[in-house]
GROMACS .gro file of C-alpha atoms in nm:
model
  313
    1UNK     CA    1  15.595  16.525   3.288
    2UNK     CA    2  15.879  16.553   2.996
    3UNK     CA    3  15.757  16.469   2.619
    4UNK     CA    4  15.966  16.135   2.700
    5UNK     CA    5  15.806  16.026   3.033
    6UNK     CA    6  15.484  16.084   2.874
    7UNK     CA    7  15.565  15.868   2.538
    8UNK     CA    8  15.662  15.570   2.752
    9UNK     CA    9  15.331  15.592   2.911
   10UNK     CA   10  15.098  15.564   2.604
   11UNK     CA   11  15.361  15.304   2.418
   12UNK     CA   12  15.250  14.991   2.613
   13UNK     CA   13  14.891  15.098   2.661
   14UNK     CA   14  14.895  15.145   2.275
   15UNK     CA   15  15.058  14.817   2.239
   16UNK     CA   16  14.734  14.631   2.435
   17UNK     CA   17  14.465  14.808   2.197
   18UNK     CA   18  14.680  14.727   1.916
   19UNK     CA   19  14.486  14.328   1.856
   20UNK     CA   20  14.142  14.478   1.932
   21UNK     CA   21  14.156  14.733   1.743
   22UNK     CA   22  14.244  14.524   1.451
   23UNK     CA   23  13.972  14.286   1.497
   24UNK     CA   24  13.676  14.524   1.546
   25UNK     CA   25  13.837  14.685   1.211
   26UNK     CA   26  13.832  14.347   1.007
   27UNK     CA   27  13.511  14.266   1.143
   28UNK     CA   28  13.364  14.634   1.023
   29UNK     CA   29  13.505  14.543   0.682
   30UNK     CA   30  13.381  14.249   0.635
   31UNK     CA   31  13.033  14.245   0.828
   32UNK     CA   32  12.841  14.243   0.538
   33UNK     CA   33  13.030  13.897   0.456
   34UNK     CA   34  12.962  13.753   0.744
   35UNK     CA   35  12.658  13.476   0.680
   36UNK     CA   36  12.382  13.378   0.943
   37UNK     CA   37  12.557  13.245   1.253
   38UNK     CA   38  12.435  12.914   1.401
   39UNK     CA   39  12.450  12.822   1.803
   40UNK     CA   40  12.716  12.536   1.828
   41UNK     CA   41  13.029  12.503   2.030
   42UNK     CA   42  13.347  12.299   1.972
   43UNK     CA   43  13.683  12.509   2.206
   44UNK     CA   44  14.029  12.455   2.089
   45UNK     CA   45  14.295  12.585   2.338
   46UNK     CA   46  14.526  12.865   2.158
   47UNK     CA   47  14.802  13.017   2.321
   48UNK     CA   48  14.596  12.996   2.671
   49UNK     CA   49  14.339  13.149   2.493
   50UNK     CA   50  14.028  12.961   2.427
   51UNK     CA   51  13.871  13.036   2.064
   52UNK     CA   52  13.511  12.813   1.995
   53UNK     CA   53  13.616  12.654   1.628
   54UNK     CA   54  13.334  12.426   1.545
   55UNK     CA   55  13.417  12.094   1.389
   56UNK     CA   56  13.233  12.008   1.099
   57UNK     CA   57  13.068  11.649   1.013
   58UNK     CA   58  13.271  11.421   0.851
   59UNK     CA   59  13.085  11.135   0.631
   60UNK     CA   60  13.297  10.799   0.635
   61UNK     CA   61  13.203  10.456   0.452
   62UNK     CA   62  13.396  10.156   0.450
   63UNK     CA   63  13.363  10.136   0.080
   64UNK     CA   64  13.391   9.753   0.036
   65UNK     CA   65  13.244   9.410   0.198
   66UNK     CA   66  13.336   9.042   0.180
   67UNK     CA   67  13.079   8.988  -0.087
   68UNK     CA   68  13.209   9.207  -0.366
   69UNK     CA   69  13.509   9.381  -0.270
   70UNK     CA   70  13.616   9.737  -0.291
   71UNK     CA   71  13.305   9.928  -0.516
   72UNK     CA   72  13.596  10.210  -0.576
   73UNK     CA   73  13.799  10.023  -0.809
   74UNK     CA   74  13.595   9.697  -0.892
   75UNK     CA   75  13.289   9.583  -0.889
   76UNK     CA   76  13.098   9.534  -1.235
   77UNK     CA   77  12.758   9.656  -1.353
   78UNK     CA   78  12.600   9.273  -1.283
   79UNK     CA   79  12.737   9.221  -0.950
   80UNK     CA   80  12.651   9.579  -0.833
   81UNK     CA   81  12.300   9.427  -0.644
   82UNK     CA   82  12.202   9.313  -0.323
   83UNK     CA   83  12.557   9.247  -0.233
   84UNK     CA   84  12.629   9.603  -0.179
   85UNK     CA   85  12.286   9.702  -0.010
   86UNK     CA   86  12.476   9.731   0.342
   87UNK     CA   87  12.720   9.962   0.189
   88UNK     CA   88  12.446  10.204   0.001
   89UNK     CA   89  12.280  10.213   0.372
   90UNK     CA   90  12.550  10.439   0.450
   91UNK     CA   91  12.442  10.606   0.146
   92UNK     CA   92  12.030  10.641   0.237
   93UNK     CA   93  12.030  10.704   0.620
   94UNK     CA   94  11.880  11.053   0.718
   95UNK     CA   95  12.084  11.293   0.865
   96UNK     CA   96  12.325  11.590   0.632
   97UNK     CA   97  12.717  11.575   0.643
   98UNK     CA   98  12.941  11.878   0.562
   99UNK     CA   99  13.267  11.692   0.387
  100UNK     CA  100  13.384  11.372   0.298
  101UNK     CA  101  13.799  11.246   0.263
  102UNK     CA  102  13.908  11.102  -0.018
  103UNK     CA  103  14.249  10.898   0.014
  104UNK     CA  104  14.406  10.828  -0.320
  105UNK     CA  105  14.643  10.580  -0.134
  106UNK     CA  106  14.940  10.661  -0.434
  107UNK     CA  107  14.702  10.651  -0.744
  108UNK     CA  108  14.521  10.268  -0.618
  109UNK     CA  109  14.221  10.355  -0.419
  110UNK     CA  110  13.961  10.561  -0.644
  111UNK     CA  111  13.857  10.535  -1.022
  112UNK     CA  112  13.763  10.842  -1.161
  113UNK     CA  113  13.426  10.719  -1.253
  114UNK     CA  114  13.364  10.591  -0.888
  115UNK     CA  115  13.450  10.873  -0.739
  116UNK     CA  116  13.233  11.062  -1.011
  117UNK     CA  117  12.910  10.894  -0.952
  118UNK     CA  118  12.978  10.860  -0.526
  119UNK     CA  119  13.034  11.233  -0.463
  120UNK     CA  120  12.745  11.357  -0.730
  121UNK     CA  121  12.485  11.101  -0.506
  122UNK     CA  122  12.643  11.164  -0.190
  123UNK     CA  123  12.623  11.586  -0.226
  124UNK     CA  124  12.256  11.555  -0.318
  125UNK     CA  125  12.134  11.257  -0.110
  126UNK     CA  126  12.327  11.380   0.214
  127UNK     CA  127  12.420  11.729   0.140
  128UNK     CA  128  12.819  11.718   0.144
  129UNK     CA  129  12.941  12.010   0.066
  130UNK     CA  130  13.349  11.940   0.026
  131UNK     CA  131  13.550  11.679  -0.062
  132UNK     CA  132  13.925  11.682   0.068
  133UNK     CA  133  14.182  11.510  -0.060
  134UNK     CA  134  14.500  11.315   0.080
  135UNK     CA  135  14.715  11.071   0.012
  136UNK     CA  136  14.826  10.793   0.201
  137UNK     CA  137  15.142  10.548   0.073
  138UNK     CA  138  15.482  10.407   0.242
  139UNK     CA  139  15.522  10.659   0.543
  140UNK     CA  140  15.258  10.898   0.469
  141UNK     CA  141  14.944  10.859   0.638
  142UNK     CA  142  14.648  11.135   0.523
  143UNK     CA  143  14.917  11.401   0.352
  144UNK     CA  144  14.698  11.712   0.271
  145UNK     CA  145  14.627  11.729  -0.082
  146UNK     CA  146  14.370  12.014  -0.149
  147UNK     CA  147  14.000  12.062  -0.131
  148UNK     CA  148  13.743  12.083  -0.393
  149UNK     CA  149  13.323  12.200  -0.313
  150UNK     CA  150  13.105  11.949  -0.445
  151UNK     CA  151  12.972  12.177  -0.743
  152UNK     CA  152  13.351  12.261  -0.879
  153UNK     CA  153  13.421  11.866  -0.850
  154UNK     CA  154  13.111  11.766  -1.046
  155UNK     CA  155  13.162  12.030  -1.314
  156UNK     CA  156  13.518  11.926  -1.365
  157UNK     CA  157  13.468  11.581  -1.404
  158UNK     CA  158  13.199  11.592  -1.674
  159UNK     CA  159  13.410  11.814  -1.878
  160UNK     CA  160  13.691  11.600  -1.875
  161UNK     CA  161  13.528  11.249  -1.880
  162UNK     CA  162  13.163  11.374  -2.082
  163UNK     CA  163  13.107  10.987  -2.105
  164UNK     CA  164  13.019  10.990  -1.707
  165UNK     CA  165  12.795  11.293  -1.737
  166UNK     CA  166  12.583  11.125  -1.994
  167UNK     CA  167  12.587  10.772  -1.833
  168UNK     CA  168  12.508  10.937  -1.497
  169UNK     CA  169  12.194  11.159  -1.687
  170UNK     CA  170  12.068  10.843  -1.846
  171UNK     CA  171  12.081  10.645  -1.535
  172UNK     CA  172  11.888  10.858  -1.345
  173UNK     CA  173  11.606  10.927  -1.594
  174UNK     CA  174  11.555  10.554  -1.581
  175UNK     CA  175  11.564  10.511  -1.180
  176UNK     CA  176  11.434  10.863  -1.094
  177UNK     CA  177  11.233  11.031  -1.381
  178UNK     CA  178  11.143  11.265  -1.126
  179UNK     CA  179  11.513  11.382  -1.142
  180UNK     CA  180  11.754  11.396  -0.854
  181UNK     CA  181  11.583  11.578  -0.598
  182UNK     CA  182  11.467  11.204  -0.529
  183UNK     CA  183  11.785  11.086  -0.389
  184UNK     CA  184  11.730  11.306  -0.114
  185UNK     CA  185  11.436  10.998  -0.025
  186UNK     CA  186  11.584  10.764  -0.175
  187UNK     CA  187  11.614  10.400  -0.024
  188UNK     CA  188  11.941  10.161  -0.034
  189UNK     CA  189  11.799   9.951  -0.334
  190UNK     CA  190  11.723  10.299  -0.576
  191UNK     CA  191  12.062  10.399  -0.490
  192UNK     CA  192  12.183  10.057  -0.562
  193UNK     CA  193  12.017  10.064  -0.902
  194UNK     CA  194  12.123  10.435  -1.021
  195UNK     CA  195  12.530  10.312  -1.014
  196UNK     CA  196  12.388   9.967  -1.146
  197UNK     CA  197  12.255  10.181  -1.437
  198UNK     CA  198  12.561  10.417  -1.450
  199UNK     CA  199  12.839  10.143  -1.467
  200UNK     CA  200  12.639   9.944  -1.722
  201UNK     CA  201  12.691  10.244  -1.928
  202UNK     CA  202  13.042  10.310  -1.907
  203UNK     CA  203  13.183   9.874  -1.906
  204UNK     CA  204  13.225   9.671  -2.182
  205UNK     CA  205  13.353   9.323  -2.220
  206UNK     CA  206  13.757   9.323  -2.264
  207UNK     CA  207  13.873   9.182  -2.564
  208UNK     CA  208  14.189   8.962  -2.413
  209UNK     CA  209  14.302   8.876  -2.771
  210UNK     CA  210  14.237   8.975  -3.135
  211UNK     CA  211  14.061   8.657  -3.318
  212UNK     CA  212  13.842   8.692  -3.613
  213UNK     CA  213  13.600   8.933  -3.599
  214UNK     CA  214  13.729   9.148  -3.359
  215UNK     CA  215  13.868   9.490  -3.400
  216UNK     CA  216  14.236   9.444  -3.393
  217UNK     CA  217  14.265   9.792  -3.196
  218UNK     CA  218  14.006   9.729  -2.942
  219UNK     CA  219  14.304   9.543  -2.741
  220UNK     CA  220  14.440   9.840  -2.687
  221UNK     CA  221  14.176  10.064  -2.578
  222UNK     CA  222  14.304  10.023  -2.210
  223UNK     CA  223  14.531  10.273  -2.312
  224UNK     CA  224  14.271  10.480  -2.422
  225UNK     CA  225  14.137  10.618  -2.098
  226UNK     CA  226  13.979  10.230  -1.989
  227UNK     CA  227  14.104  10.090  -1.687
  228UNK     CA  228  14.051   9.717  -1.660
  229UNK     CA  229  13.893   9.584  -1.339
  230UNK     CA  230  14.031   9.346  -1.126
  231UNK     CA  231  13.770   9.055  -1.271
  232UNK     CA  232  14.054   9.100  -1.600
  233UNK     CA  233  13.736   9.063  -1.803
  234UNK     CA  234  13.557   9.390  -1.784
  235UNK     CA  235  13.665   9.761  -1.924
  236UNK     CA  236  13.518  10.075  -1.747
  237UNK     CA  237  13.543  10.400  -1.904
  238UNK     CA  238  13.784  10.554  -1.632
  239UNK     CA  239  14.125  10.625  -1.516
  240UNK     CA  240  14.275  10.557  -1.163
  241UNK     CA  241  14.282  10.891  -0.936
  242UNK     CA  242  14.649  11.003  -0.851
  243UNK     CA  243  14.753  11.368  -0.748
  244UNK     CA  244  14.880  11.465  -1.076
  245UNK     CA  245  14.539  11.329  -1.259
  246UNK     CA  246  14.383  11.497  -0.999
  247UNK     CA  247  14.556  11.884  -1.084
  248UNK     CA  248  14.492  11.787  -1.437
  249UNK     CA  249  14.123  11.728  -1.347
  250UNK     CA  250  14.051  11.999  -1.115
  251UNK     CA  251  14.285  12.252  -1.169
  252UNK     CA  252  14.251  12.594  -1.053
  253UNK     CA  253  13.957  12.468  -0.860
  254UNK     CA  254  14.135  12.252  -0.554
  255UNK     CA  255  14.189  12.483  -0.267
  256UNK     CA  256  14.488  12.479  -0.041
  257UNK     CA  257  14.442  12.733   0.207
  258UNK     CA  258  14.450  12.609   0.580
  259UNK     CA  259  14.496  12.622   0.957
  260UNK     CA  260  14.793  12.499   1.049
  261UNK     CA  261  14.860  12.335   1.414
  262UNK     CA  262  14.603  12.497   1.606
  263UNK     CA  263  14.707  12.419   1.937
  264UNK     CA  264  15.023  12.584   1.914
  265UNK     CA  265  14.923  12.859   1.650
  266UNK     CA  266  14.876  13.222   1.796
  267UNK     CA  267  14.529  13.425   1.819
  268UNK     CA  268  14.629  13.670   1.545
  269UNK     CA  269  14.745  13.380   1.300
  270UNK     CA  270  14.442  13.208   1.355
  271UNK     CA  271  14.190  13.568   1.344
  272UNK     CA  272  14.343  13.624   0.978
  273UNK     CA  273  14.303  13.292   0.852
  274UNK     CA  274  13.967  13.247   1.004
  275UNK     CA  275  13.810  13.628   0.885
  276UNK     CA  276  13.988  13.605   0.559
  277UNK     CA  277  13.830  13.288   0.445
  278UNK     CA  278  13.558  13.286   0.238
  279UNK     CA  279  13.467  12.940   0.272
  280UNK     CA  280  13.194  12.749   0.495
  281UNK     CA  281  13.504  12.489   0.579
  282UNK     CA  282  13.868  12.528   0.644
  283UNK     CA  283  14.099  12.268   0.681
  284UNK     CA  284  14.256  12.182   1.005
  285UNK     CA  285  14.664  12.026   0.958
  286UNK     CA  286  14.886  11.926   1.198
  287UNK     CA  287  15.238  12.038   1.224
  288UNK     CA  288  15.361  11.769   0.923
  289UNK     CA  289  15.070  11.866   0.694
  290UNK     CA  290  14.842  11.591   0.784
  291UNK     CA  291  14.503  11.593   0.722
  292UNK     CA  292  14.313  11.628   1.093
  293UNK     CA  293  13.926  11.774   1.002
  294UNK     CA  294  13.760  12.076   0.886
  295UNK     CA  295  13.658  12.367   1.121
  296UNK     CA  296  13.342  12.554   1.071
  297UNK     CA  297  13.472  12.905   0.943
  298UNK     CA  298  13.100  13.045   1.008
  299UNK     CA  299  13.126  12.943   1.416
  300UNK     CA  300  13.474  13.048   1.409
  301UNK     CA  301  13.401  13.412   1.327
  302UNK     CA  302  13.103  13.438   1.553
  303UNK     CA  303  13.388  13.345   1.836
  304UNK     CA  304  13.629  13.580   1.706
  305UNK     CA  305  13.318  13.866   1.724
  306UNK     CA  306  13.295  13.759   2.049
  307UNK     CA  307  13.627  13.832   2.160
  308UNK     CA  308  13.685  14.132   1.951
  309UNK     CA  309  13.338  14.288   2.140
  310UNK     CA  310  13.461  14.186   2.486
  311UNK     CA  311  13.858  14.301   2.412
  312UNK     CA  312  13.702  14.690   2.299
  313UNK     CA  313  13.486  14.683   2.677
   0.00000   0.00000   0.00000
């Protein structure tokens, strides 16, 4: 056999260890990374080749009712009762979530104090771990935004809007003295009470013209970081949520990294993006950067072990 006949032999069979062999390396690098694995099964279809990618949870809430509207961007402290106890059911009912959406629909859907005091009860009454944002508006429908853990979010909002981090403390001291590992038990009505508390904290009446007596500049505190709610009589220490107040808000803390059009995406795009991650959650987009769901990154690498072990037999 010449030196030739004898490279053309090992070139192909070289070739086919090539994507093992790069696994089972990644795999011995970052073994000690890899957390607890958990026994669930979700397949998506890859280039014929089936990978297990485990959805995660999603919570959803349709955030308003005929009796007071949408309690993102309205709703005052008094009417914040038992006309919104079928909405905090959503917030009470057992059972743990891994992520919640959060659709700024162009800057109208979400004050900052709503979403301030939803996702702080929501990560510690149902456990949600991320909150992903998109945008929806004219021809968009769920545009990928970024992703923030529930921690990062909290932290980010109190030091920008301190206000909300002391209404929020004060509220709960007088519903829960106990502290908030109660809202993990707590009912509709103590949920219902705890933003009751919060938004009586942050509203005020709004002054709608300057007579005697009243501070000539108080007018003009809507400018001031108050937004006005839609009863035009009632100020709330907040600012509607659009993308750039978002960046300004969260900064360096919204992630972007994601799994683009799984269906069509090959095995080795998907292995790097998948062992790479350091995150419980990725984000799953289609081919126009729409929003779709998260995949569990922890049952994606037990898959991806899987196939590594059985490609090195």
């Amino acid at each position: 056999m010449t030196p030739l006949s004898s490279l053309d032999t090992w070139i192909p069979l070289l070739q086919e260890l090539v994507w093992p062999i790069t696994v089972l390396l990644i795999l011995f690098f970052l073994r000690k990374y890899i957390p607890q694995l958990v026994e669930r099964t979700t397949k998506i279809g890859a280039m014929g080749i089936e990978l297990e990618f485990e959805t995660a949870k999603e919570f959803s809430s349709s955030w308003s009712n005929e009796y007071v509207g949408d309690i993102r961007t309205g709703v005052k402290s008094d009417d914040f009762s038992s006309g919104v106890m079928d909405l905090m059911d959503q917030f009470s009912k057992e059972g743990s979530y891994d992520y919640a959406s959060i659709d700024l629909y162009g800057g109208k859907a979400w004050l900052t104090s709503r979403l301030y005091i939803f996702s702080t009860i929501l990560s510690k009454a149902r456990g949600i771990h991320y909150w992903v944002f998109v945008d929806s508006h004219d021809s968009l429908h769920k545009k990928f935004i970024g992703y923030v853990d529930s921690s990062s979010l909290r932290m980010q909002l109190s030091d920008r809007f301190p206000e909300l981090c002391r209404a929020y403390s004060e509220a709960l001291l007088a519903v829960c003295p106990e502290g908030d590992t109660c809202l993990k038990q707590a009912d509709s009505w103590k949920i219902t009470q705890l933003v009751q508390h919060f938004l009586k904290g942050i509203q005020k009446e709004y002054p709608q013209q300057a007579g005697p007596g009243v501070d000539p500049h108080a007018a003009q505190e809507i400018e001031k970081g108050w937004a006005l709610l839609k009863d035009q009589t009632t100020l709330e220490k907040a600012r509607f949520l659009d993308i750039n107040e978002l960046r300004e808000i969260c900064g360096e803390w919204i992630r972007t990294d994601v799994l683009r059009s799984v269906e069509t995406a090959s095995t080795e795009y998907l292995a790097e993006k998948i062992l790479l991650s350091n995150e419980q959650l990725i984000p799953e987009l289609d081919s126009e950067n729409r929003f779709l769901d998260m995949v569990d990154v922890v049952q994606a690498k037990k898959a991806l072990i899987k196939k590594g072990r059985d490609a090195a037999k």
